[in-house]
Protein backbone atom coordinates (compact mmCIF):
# COMPACT_ATOMS: atom_id res chain seq x y z
CA UNK A 1 0.00 0.00 0.00
CA UNK A 2 2.90 2.35 -0.68
CA UNK A 3 2.11 5.74 -2.03
CA UNK A 4 3.20 6.37 -5.62
CA UNK A 5 4.91 9.61 -6.54
CA UNK A 6 5.16 11.30 -9.88
CA UNK A 7 8.53 12.56 -11.13
CA UNK A 8 7.02 15.99 -11.64
CA UNK A 9 6.15 16.21 -7.93
CA UNK A 10 9.65 15.24 -6.85
CA UNK A 11 11.15 17.68 -9.36
CA UNK A 12 8.89 20.49 -8.15
CA UNK A 13 9.90 19.86 -4.53
CA UNK A 14 13.58 19.77 -5.49
CA UNK A 15 13.24 23.00 -7.47
CA UNK A 16 11.53 24.66 -4.50
CA UNK A 17 14.48 23.73 -2.29
CA UNK A 18 17.04 24.87 -4.89
CA UNK A 19 15.20 28.16 -5.39
CA UNK A 20 15.79 29.04 -1.73
CA UNK A 21 19.52 28.21 -1.76
CA UNK A 22 22.10 25.88 -3.29
CA UNK A 23 21.97 22.33 -1.95
CA UNK A 24 24.54 19.56 -2.21
CA UNK A 25 23.39 16.43 -3.99
CA UNK A 26 23.35 14.37 -0.79
CA UNK A 27 21.62 17.10 1.17
CA UNK A 28 18.91 17.42 -1.47
CA UNK A 29 18.42 13.64 -1.54
CA UNK A 30 18.03 13.53 2.24
CA UNK A 31 15.43 16.29 2.27
CA UNK A 32 13.47 14.76 -0.59
CA UNK A 33 13.63 11.29 0.99
CA UNK A 34 11.88 12.67 4.05
CA UNK A 35 9.08 13.94 1.86
CA UNK A 36 8.87 11.12 -0.67
CA UNK A 37 9.37 7.98 1.41
CA UNK A 38 9.86 4.78 -0.55
CA UNK A 39 10.98 6.43 -3.78
CA UNK A 40 14.81 6.54 -3.62
CA UNK A 41 15.28 5.61 -7.29
CA UNK A 42 12.93 8.35 -8.39
CA UNK A 43 14.67 10.89 -6.16
CA UNK A 44 18.09 9.90 -7.50
CA UNK A 45 16.83 10.10 -11.07
CA UNK A 46 15.36 13.58 -10.56
CA UNK A 47 18.53 14.86 -8.84
CA UNK A 48 20.73 13.45 -11.63
CA UNK A 49 18.52 15.15 -14.20
CA UNK A 50 18.74 18.48 -12.32
CA UNK A 51 22.51 18.09 -12.15
CA UNK A 52 22.78 17.36 -15.89
CA UNK A 53 20.67 20.45 -16.59
CA UNK A 54 22.99 22.56 -14.44
CA UNK A 55 20.30 23.35 -11.88
CA UNK A 56 22.10 21.50 -9.10
CA UNK A 57 25.87 21.58 -8.73
CA UNK A 58 28.03 20.54 -5.79
CA UNK A 59 30.93 22.47 -7.35
CA UNK A 60 28.91 25.68 -7.54
CA UNK A 61 27.63 25.15 -3.99
CA UNK A 62 31.17 24.62 -2.64
CA UNK A 63 32.51 27.78 -4.27
CA UNK A 64 29.63 29.93 -3.10
CA UNK A 65 29.78 28.42 0.39
CA UNK A 66 33.52 29.08 0.72
CA UNK A 67 33.12 32.70 -0.39
CA UNK A 68 30.15 33.23 1.93
CA UNK A 69 31.65 31.64 5.05
CA UNK A 70 35.10 33.15 4.58
CA UNK A 71 33.42 36.54 4.17
CA UNK A 72 31.87 36.01 7.59
CA UNK A 73 35.26 35.31 9.13
CA UNK A 74 35.34 31.51 9.13
CA UNK A 75 38.51 29.59 8.40
CA UNK A 76 39.25 26.76 5.97
CA UNK A 77 39.13 23.95 8.53
CA UNK A 78 35.60 24.82 9.64
CA UNK A 79 34.38 25.47 6.09
CA UNK A 80 35.80 22.15 4.86
CA UNK A 81 34.05 20.29 7.70
CA UNK A 82 30.73 22.02 7.05
CA UNK A 83 30.89 21.15 3.35
CA UNK A 84 31.67 17.50 4.17
CA UNK A 85 28.67 17.48 6.51
CA UNK A 86 26.53 18.68 3.60
CA UNK A 87 27.68 15.71 1.53
CA UNK A 88 30.18 17.41 -0.77
CA UNK A 89 33.12 15.17 -1.71
CA UNK A 90 36.69 16.01 -0.71
CA UNK A 91 37.74 16.31 -4.37
CA UNK A 92 35.10 18.95 -5.07
CA UNK A 93 35.94 20.79 -1.84
CA UNK A 94 39.66 20.87 -2.67
CA UNK A 95 38.96 22.08 -6.19
CA UNK A 96 36.65 24.83 -4.89
CA UNK A 97 39.31 26.01 -2.41
CA UNK A 98 41.86 26.17 -5.25
CA UNK A 99 39.48 28.12 -7.48
CA UNK A 100 38.60 30.59 -4.72
CA UNK A 101 42.33 31.19 -4.14
CA UNK A 102 41.81 33.01 -0.84
CA UNK A 103 44.80 34.22 1.16
CA UNK A 104 43.97 32.68 4.53
CA UNK A 105 46.83 34.46 6.29
CA UNK A 106 45.24 37.79 5.35
CA UNK A 107 41.79 36.51 6.31
CA UNK A 108 42.88 35.35 9.80
CA UNK A 109 44.56 38.74 10.34
CA UNK A 110 41.35 40.55 9.33
CA UNK A 111 39.25 38.43 11.70
CA UNK A 112 41.70 38.96 14.56
CA UNK A 113 41.82 42.74 14.07
CA UNK A 114 38.04 42.98 13.73
CA UNK A 115 37.49 41.04 16.96
CA UNK A 116 40.37 42.25 19.12
CA UNK A 117 41.65 45.44 17.51
CA UNK A 118 45.07 46.12 16.01
CA UNK A 119 47.06 45.88 19.25
CA UNK A 120 49.15 42.77 19.90
CA UNK A 121 48.13 40.51 22.79
CA UNK A 122 49.32 42.02 26.07
CA UNK A 123 50.19 38.72 27.75
CA UNK A 124 50.09 34.92 27.38
CA UNK A 125 46.54 34.72 28.72
CA UNK A 126 45.27 37.17 26.09
CA UNK A 127 47.26 35.39 23.40
CA UNK A 128 45.65 32.05 24.39
CA UNK A 129 42.18 33.63 24.38
CA UNK A 130 42.70 34.97 20.85
CA UNK A 131 44.13 31.68 19.70
CA UNK A 132 41.11 29.74 21.01
CA UNK A 133 38.74 32.16 19.30
CA UNK A 134 40.52 31.79 15.95
CA UNK A 135 40.66 27.99 16.29
CA UNK A 136 36.91 27.92 16.89
CA UNK A 137 36.53 29.97 13.73
CA UNK A 138 38.35 27.23 11.80
CA UNK A 139 41.85 28.59 11.30
CA UNK A 140 44.89 26.35 11.58
CA UNK A 141 47.54 26.61 14.28
CA UNK A 142 50.07 27.78 11.66
CA UNK A 143 47.77 30.56 10.41
CA UNK A 144 47.09 31.69 13.98
CA UNK A 145 50.71 31.64 15.09
CA UNK A 146 51.77 33.57 11.94
CA UNK A 147 49.15 36.19 12.73
CA UNK A 148 50.19 36.64 16.34
CA UNK A 149 53.89 36.50 15.49
CA UNK A 150 55.39 33.45 17.10
CA UNK A 151 54.80 29.93 18.31
mmCIF file with all atom_site columns, C-alpha atoms in Angstrom:
data_model
loop_
_atom_site.group_PDB
_atom_site.id
_atom_site.type_symbol
_atom_site.label_atom_id
_atom_site.label_alt_id
_atom_site.label_comp_id
_atom_site.label_asym_id
_atom_site.label_entity_id
_atom_site.label_seq_id
_atom_site.pdbx_PDB_ins_code
_atom_site.Cartn_x
_atom_site.Cartn_y
_atom_site.Cartn_z
_atom_site.occupancy
_atom_site.B_iso_or_equiv
_atom_site.pdbx_formal_charge
_atom_site.auth_seq_id
_atom_site.auth_comp_id
_atom_site.auth_asym_id
_atom_site.auth_atom_id
_atom_site.pdbx_PDB_model_num
ATOM 1   C CA . UNK A 1 1   ? 0.000  0.000  0.000   1.00 0.00 ? 1   UNK A CA 1
ATOM 2   C CA . UNK A 1 2   ? 2.898  2.351  -0.681  1.00 0.00 ? 2   UNK A CA 1
ATOM 3   C CA . UNK A 1 3   ? 2.112  5.743  -2.033  1.00 0.00 ? 3   UNK A CA 1
ATOM 4   C CA . UNK A 1 4   ? 3.196  6.375  -5.617  1.00 0.00 ? 4   UNK A CA 1
ATOM 5   C CA . UNK A 1 5   ? 4.905  9.609  -6.538  1.00 0.00 ? 5   UNK A CA 1
ATOM 6   C CA . UNK A 1 6   ? 5.157  11.302 -9.878  1.00 0.00 ? 6   UNK A CA 1
ATOM 7   C CA . UNK A 1 7   ? 8.531  12.562 -11.128 1.00 0.00 ? 7   UNK A CA 1
ATOM 8   C CA . UNK A 1 8   ? 7.020  15.991 -11.644 1.00 0.00 ? 8   UNK A CA 1
ATOM 9   C CA . UNK A 1 9   ? 6.149  16.208 -7.925  1.00 0.00 ? 9   UNK A CA 1
ATOM 10  C CA . UNK A 1 10  ? 9.652  15.245 -6.847  1.00 0.00 ? 10  UNK A CA 1
ATOM 11  C CA . UNK A 1 11  ? 11.154 17.678 -9.357  1.00 0.00 ? 11  UNK A CA 1
ATOM 12  C CA . UNK A 1 12  ? 8.894  20.491 -8.146  1.00 0.00 ? 12  UNK A CA 1
ATOM 13  C CA . UNK A 1 13  ? 9.896  19.857 -4.528  1.00 0.00 ? 13  UNK A CA 1
ATOM 14  C CA . UNK A 1 14  ? 13.582 19.770 -5.490  1.00 0.00 ? 14  UNK A CA 1
ATOM 15  C CA . UNK A 1 15  ? 13.245 23.000 -7.469  1.00 0.00 ? 15  UNK A CA 1
ATOM 16  C CA . UNK A 1 16  ? 11.529 24.662 -4.496  1.00 0.00 ? 16  UNK A CA 1
ATOM 17  C CA . UNK A 1 17  ? 14.482 23.726 -2.286  1.00 0.00 ? 17  UNK A CA 1
ATOM 18  C CA . UNK A 1 18  ? 17.038 24.873 -4.887  1.00 0.00 ? 18  UNK A CA 1
ATOM 19  C CA . UNK A 1 19  ? 15.197 28.161 -5.386  1.00 0.00 ? 19  UNK A CA 1
ATOM 20  C CA . UNK A 1 20  ? 15.792 29.037 -1.728  1.00 0.00 ? 20  UNK A CA 1
ATOM 21  C CA . UNK A 1 21  ? 19.525 28.211 -1.764  1.00 0.00 ? 21  UNK A CA 1
ATOM 22  C CA . UNK A 1 22  ? 22.103 25.884 -3.290  1.00 0.00 ? 22  UNK A CA 1
ATOM 23  C CA . UNK A 1 23  ? 21.973 22.326 -1.950  1.00 0.00 ? 23  UNK A CA 1
ATOM 24  C CA . UNK A 1 24  ? 24.543 19.559 -2.207  1.00 0.00 ? 24  UNK A CA 1
ATOM 25  C CA . UNK A 1 25  ? 23.387 16.434 -3.994  1.00 0.00 ? 25  UNK A CA 1
ATOM 26  C CA . UNK A 1 26  ? 23.349 14.373 -0.791  1.00 0.00 ? 26  UNK A CA 1
ATOM 27  C CA . UNK A 1 27  ? 21.623 17.102 1.174   1.00 0.00 ? 27  UNK A CA 1
ATOM 28  C CA . UNK A 1 28  ? 18.912 17.419 -1.467  1.00 0.00 ? 28  UNK A CA 1
ATOM 29  C CA . UNK A 1 29  ? 18.420 13.635 -1.544  1.00 0.00 ? 29  UNK A CA 1
ATOM 30  C CA . UNK A 1 30  ? 18.028 13.530 2.241   1.00 0.00 ? 30  UNK A CA 1
ATOM 31  C CA . UNK A 1 31  ? 15.432 16.294 2.268   1.00 0.00 ? 31  UNK A CA 1
ATOM 32  C CA . UNK A 1 32  ? 13.471 14.755 -0.589  1.00 0.00 ? 32  UNK A CA 1
ATOM 33  C CA . UNK A 1 33  ? 13.631 11.286 0.990   1.00 0.00 ? 33  UNK A CA 1
ATOM 34  C CA . UNK A 1 34  ? 11.879 12.673 4.053   1.00 0.00 ? 34  UNK A CA 1
ATOM 35  C CA . UNK A 1 35  ? 9.084  13.937 1.860   1.00 0.00 ? 35  UNK A CA 1
ATOM 36  C CA . UNK A 1 36  ? 8.870  11.115 -0.673  1.00 0.00 ? 36  UNK A CA 1
ATOM 37  C CA . UNK A 1 37  ? 9.373  7.978  1.406   1.00 0.00 ? 37  UNK A CA 1
ATOM 38  C CA . UNK A 1 38  ? 9.863  4.780  -0.554  1.00 0.00 ? 38  UNK A CA 1
ATOM 39  C CA . UNK A 1 39  ? 10.984 6.431  -3.784  1.00 0.00 ? 39  UNK A CA 1
ATOM 40  C CA . UNK A 1 40  ? 14.809 6.539  -3.617  1.00 0.00 ? 40  UNK A CA 1
ATOM 41  C CA . UNK A 1 41  ? 15.281 5.609  -7.290  1.00 0.00 ? 41  UNK A CA 1
ATOM 42  C CA . UNK A 1 42  ? 12.930 8.353  -8.389  1.00 0.00 ? 42  UNK A CA 1
ATOM 43  C CA . UNK A 1 43  ? 14.669 10.894 -6.160  1.00 0.00 ? 43  UNK A CA 1
ATOM 44  C CA . UNK A 1 44  ? 18.089 9.897  -7.501  1.00 0.00 ? 44  UNK A CA 1
ATOM 45  C CA . UNK A 1 45  ? 16.830 10.099 -11.067 1.00 0.00 ? 45  UNK A CA 1
ATOM 46  C CA . UNK A 1 46  ? 15.364 13.578 -10.557 1.00 0.00 ? 46  UNK A CA 1
ATOM 47  C CA . UNK A 1 47  ? 18.528 14.864 -8.843  1.00 0.00 ? 47  UNK A CA 1
ATOM 48  C CA . UNK A 1 48  ? 20.730 13.451 -11.630 1.00 0.00 ? 48  UNK A CA 1
ATOM 49  C CA . UNK A 1 49  ? 18.521 15.150 -14.198 1.00 0.00 ? 49  UNK A CA 1
ATOM 50  C CA . UNK A 1 50  ? 18.738 18.478 -12.324 1.00 0.00 ? 50  UNK A CA 1
ATOM 51  C CA . UNK A 1 51  ? 22.509 18.085 -12.155 1.00 0.00 ? 51  UNK A CA 1
ATOM 52  C CA . UNK A 1 52  ? 22.784 17.365 -15.892 1.00 0.00 ? 52  UNK A CA 1
ATOM 53  C CA . UNK A 1 53  ? 20.665 20.452 -16.593 1.00 0.00 ? 53  UNK A CA 1
ATOM 54  C CA . UNK A 1 54  ? 22.991 22.557 -14.439 1.00 0.00 ? 54  UNK A CA 1
ATOM 55  C CA . UNK A 1 55  ? 20.300 23.354 -11.883 1.00 0.00 ? 55  UNK A CA 1
ATOM 56  C CA . UNK A 1 56  ? 22.102 21.502 -9.102  1.00 0.00 ? 56  UNK A CA 1
ATOM 57  C CA . UNK A 1 57  ? 25.872 21.580 -8.731  1.00 0.00 ? 57  UNK A CA 1
ATOM 58  C CA . UNK A 1 58  ? 28.026 20.538 -5.793  1.00 0.00 ? 58  UNK A CA 1
ATOM 59  C CA . UNK A 1 59  ? 30.929 22.472 -7.348  1.00 0.00 ? 59  UNK A CA 1
ATOM 60  C CA . UNK A 1 60  ? 28.905 25.683 -7.536  1.00 0.00 ? 60  UNK A CA 1
ATOM 61  C CA . UNK A 1 61  ? 27.634 25.146 -3.987  1.00 0.00 ? 61  UNK A CA 1
ATOM 62  C CA . UNK A 1 62  ? 31.166 24.615 -2.640  1.00 0.00 ? 62  UNK A CA 1
ATOM 63  C CA . UNK A 1 63  ? 32.509 27.784 -4.270  1.00 0.00 ? 63  UNK A CA 1
ATOM 64  C CA . UNK A 1 64  ? 29.626 29.926 -3.098  1.00 0.00 ? 64  UNK A CA 1
ATOM 65  C CA . UNK A 1 65  ? 29.782 28.425 0.386   1.00 0.00 ? 65  UNK A CA 1
ATOM 66  C CA . UNK A 1 66  ? 33.515 29.076 0.720   1.00 0.00 ? 66  UNK A CA 1
ATOM 67  C CA . UNK A 1 67  ? 33.123 32.697 -0.385  1.00 0.00 ? 67  UNK A CA 1
ATOM 68  C CA . UNK A 1 68  ? 30.154 33.229 1.930   1.00 0.00 ? 68  UNK A CA 1
ATOM 69  C CA . UNK A 1 69  ? 31.646 31.641 5.053   1.00 0.00 ? 69  UNK A CA 1
ATOM 70  C CA . UNK A 1 70  ? 35.101 33.152 4.577   1.00 0.00 ? 70  UNK A CA 1
ATOM 71  C CA . UNK A 1 71  ? 33.421 36.536 4.170   1.00 0.00 ? 71  UNK A CA 1
ATOM 72  C CA . UNK A 1 72  ? 31.866 36.010 7.595   1.00 0.00 ? 72  UNK A CA 1
ATOM 73  C CA . UNK A 1 73  ? 35.257 35.309 9.133   1.00 0.00 ? 73  UNK A CA 1
ATOM 74  C CA . UNK A 1 74  ? 35.345 31.508 9.127   1.00 0.00 ? 74  UNK A CA 1
ATOM 75  C CA . UNK A 1 75  ? 38.512 29.589 8.403   1.00 0.00 ? 75  UNK A CA 1
ATOM 76  C CA . UNK A 1 76  ? 39.254 26.764 5.970   1.00 0.00 ? 76  UNK A CA 1
ATOM 77  C CA . UNK A 1 77  ? 39.133 23.951 8.526   1.00 0.00 ? 77  UNK A CA 1
ATOM 78  C CA . UNK A 1 78  ? 35.603 24.816 9.638   1.00 0.00 ? 78  UNK A CA 1
ATOM 79  C CA . UNK A 1 79  ? 34.384 25.472 6.094   1.00 0.00 ? 79  UNK A CA 1
ATOM 80  C CA . UNK A 1 80  ? 35.795 22.147 4.857   1.00 0.00 ? 80  UNK A CA 1
ATOM 81  C CA . UNK A 1 81  ? 34.054 20.289 7.702   1.00 0.00 ? 81  UNK A CA 1
ATOM 82  C CA . UNK A 1 82  ? 30.729 22.019 7.054   1.00 0.00 ? 82  UNK A CA 1
ATOM 83  C CA . UNK A 1 83  ? 30.888 21.147 3.350   1.00 0.00 ? 83  UNK A CA 1
ATOM 84  C CA . UNK A 1 84  ? 31.668 17.504 4.172   1.00 0.00 ? 84  UNK A CA 1
ATOM 85  C CA . UNK A 1 85  ? 28.667 17.478 6.505   1.00 0.00 ? 85  UNK A CA 1
ATOM 86  C CA . UNK A 1 86  ? 26.529 18.682 3.603   1.00 0.00 ? 86  UNK A CA 1
ATOM 87  C CA . UNK A 1 87  ? 27.679 15.711 1.531   1.00 0.00 ? 87  UNK A CA 1
ATOM 88  C CA . UNK A 1 88  ? 30.183 17.405 -0.767  1.00 0.00 ? 88  UNK A CA 1
ATOM 89  C CA . UNK A 1 89  ? 33.121 15.174 -1.714  1.00 0.00 ? 89  UNK A CA 1
ATOM 90  C CA . UNK A 1 90  ? 36.690 16.013 -0.707  1.00 0.00 ? 90  UNK A CA 1
ATOM 91  C CA . UNK A 1 91  ? 37.737 16.315 -4.367  1.00 0.00 ? 91  UNK A CA 1
ATOM 92  C CA . UNK A 1 92  ? 35.101 18.954 -5.072  1.00 0.00 ? 92  UNK A CA 1
ATOM 93  C CA . UNK A 1 93  ? 35.938 20.792 -1.837  1.00 0.00 ? 93  UNK A CA 1
ATOM 94  C CA . UNK A 1 94  ? 39.662 20.872 -2.673  1.00 0.00 ? 94  UNK A CA 1
ATOM 95  C CA . UNK A 1 95  ? 38.964 22.083 -6.194  1.00 0.00 ? 95  UNK A CA 1
ATOM 96  C CA . UNK A 1 96  ? 36.654 24.826 -4.886  1.00 0.00 ? 96  UNK A CA 1
ATOM 97  C CA . UNK A 1 97  ? 39.309 26.007 -2.412  1.00 0.00 ? 97  UNK A CA 1
ATOM 98  C CA . UNK A 1 98  ? 41.856 26.169 -5.250  1.00 0.00 ? 98  UNK A CA 1
ATOM 99  C CA . UNK A 1 99  ? 39.476 28.115 -7.478  1.00 0.00 ? 99  UNK A CA 1
ATOM 100 C CA . UNK A 1 100 ? 38.597 30.587 -4.724  1.00 0.00 ? 100 UNK A CA 1
ATOM 101 C CA . UNK A 1 101 ? 42.328 31.194 -4.135  1.00 0.00 ? 101 UNK A CA 1
ATOM 102 C CA . UNK A 1 102 ? 41.808 33.011 -0.839  1.00 0.00 ? 102 UNK A CA 1
ATOM 103 C CA . UNK A 1 103 ? 44.801 34.217 1.159   1.00 0.00 ? 103 UNK A CA 1
ATOM 104 C CA . UNK A 1 104 ? 43.972 32.683 4.526   1.00 0.00 ? 104 UNK A CA 1
ATOM 105 C CA . UNK A 1 105 ? 46.829 34.464 6.290   1.00 0.00 ? 105 UNK A CA 1
ATOM 106 C CA . UNK A 1 106 ? 45.237 37.786 5.350   1.00 0.00 ? 106 UNK A CA 1
ATOM 107 C CA . UNK A 1 107 ? 41.785 36.508 6.312   1.00 0.00 ? 107 UNK A CA 1
ATOM 108 C CA . UNK A 1 108 ? 42.884 35.352 9.802   1.00 0.00 ? 108 UNK A CA 1
ATOM 109 C CA . UNK A 1 109 ? 44.561 38.738 10.335  1.00 0.00 ? 109 UNK A CA 1
ATOM 110 C CA . UNK A 1 110 ? 41.352 40.554 9.334   1.00 0.00 ? 110 UNK A CA 1
ATOM 111 C CA . UNK A 1 111 ? 39.254 38.426 11.701  1.00 0.00 ? 111 UNK A CA 1
ATOM 112 C CA . UNK A 1 112 ? 41.702 38.962 14.560  1.00 0.00 ? 112 UNK A CA 1
ATOM 113 C CA . UNK A 1 113 ? 41.823 42.744 14.070  1.00 0.00 ? 113 UNK A CA 1
ATOM 114 C CA . UNK A 1 114 ? 38.043 42.982 13.726  1.00 0.00 ? 114 UNK A CA 1
ATOM 115 C CA . UNK A 1 115 ? 37.488 41.044 16.960  1.00 0.00 ? 115 UNK A CA 1
ATOM 116 C CA . UNK A 1 116 ? 40.374 42.247 19.120  1.00 0.00 ? 116 UNK A CA 1
ATOM 117 C CA . UNK A 1 117 ? 41.647 45.444 17.512  1.00 0.00 ? 117 UNK A CA 1
ATOM 118 C CA . UNK A 1 118 ? 45.073 46.118 16.009  1.00 0.00 ? 118 UNK A CA 1
ATOM 119 C CA . UNK A 1 119 ? 47.060 45.876 19.254  1.00 0.00 ? 119 UNK A CA 1
ATOM 120 C CA . UNK A 1 120 ? 49.153 42.771 19.897  1.00 0.00 ? 120 UNK A CA 1
ATOM 121 C CA . UNK A 1 121 ? 48.129 40.509 22.785  1.00 0.00 ? 121 UNK A CA 1
ATOM 122 C CA . UNK A 1 122 ? 49.324 42.022 26.074  1.00 0.00 ? 122 UNK A CA 1
ATOM 123 C CA . UNK A 1 123 ? 50.191 38.717 27.754  1.00 0.00 ? 123 UNK A CA 1
ATOM 124 C CA . UNK A 1 124 ? 50.092 34.922 27.381  1.00 0.00 ? 124 UNK A CA 1
ATOM 125 C CA . UNK A 1 125 ? 46.540 34.719 28.725  1.00 0.00 ? 125 UNK A CA 1
ATOM 126 C CA . UNK A 1 126 ? 45.272 37.173 26.088  1.00 0.00 ? 126 UNK A CA 1
ATOM 127 C CA . UNK A 1 127 ? 47.257 35.387 23.395  1.00 0.00 ? 127 UNK A CA 1
ATOM 128 C CA . UNK A 1 128 ? 45.649 32.053 24.391  1.00 0.00 ? 128 UNK A CA 1
ATOM 129 C CA . UNK A 1 129 ? 42.182 33.630 24.378  1.00 0.00 ? 129 UNK A CA 1
ATOM 130 C CA . UNK A 1 130 ? 42.700 34.967 20.845  1.00 0.00 ? 130 UNK A CA 1
ATOM 131 C CA . UNK A 1 131 ? 44.129 31.676 19.700  1.00 0.00 ? 131 UNK A CA 1
ATOM 132 C CA . UNK A 1 132 ? 41.106 29.743 21.013  1.00 0.00 ? 132 UNK A CA 1
ATOM 133 C CA . UNK A 1 133 ? 38.736 32.157 19.298  1.00 0.00 ? 133 UNK A CA 1
ATOM 134 C CA . UNK A 1 134 ? 40.521 31.790 15.948  1.00 0.00 ? 134 UNK A CA 1
ATOM 135 C CA . UNK A 1 135 ? 40.662 27.994 16.294  1.00 0.00 ? 135 UNK A CA 1
ATOM 136 C CA . UNK A 1 136 ? 36.908 27.919 16.886  1.00 0.00 ? 136 UNK A CA 1
ATOM 137 C CA . UNK A 1 137 ? 36.531 29.972 13.725  1.00 0.00 ? 137 UNK A CA 1
ATOM 138 C CA . UNK A 1 138 ? 38.345 27.232 11.802  1.00 0.00 ? 138 UNK A CA 1
ATOM 139 C CA . UNK A 1 139 ? 41.845 28.586 11.303  1.00 0.00 ? 139 UNK A CA 1
ATOM 140 C CA . UNK A 1 140 ? 44.895 26.346 11.583  1.00 0.00 ? 140 UNK A CA 1
ATOM 141 C CA . UNK A 1 141 ? 47.543 26.605 14.275  1.00 0.00 ? 141 UNK A CA 1
ATOM 142 C CA . UNK A 1 142 ? 50.070 27.783 11.661  1.00 0.00 ? 142 UNK A CA 1
ATOM 143 C CA . UNK A 1 143 ? 47.774 30.558 10.414  1.00 0.00 ? 143 UNK A CA 1
ATOM 144 C CA . UNK A 1 144 ? 47.092 31.689 13.976  1.00 0.00 ? 144 UNK A CA 1
ATOM 145 C CA . UNK A 1 145 ? 50.706 31.645 15.085  1.00 0.00 ? 145 UNK A CA 1
ATOM 146 C CA . UNK A 1 146 ? 51.771 33.566 11.941  1.00 0.00 ? 146 UNK A CA 1
ATOM 147 C CA . UNK A 1 147 ? 49.149 36.193 12.732  1.00 0.00 ? 147 UNK A CA 1
ATOM 148 C CA . UNK A 1 148 ? 50.188 36.635 16.339  1.00 0.00 ? 148 UNK A CA 1
ATOM 149 C CA . UNK A 1 149 ? 53.886 36.498 15.494  1.00 0.00 ? 149 UNK A CA 1
ATOM 150 C CA . UNK A 1 150 ? 55.387 33.455 17.102  1.00 0.00 ? 150 UNK A CA 1
ATOM 151 C CA . UNK A 1 151 ? 54.796 29.926 18.314  1.00 0.00 ? 151 UNK A CA 1
#
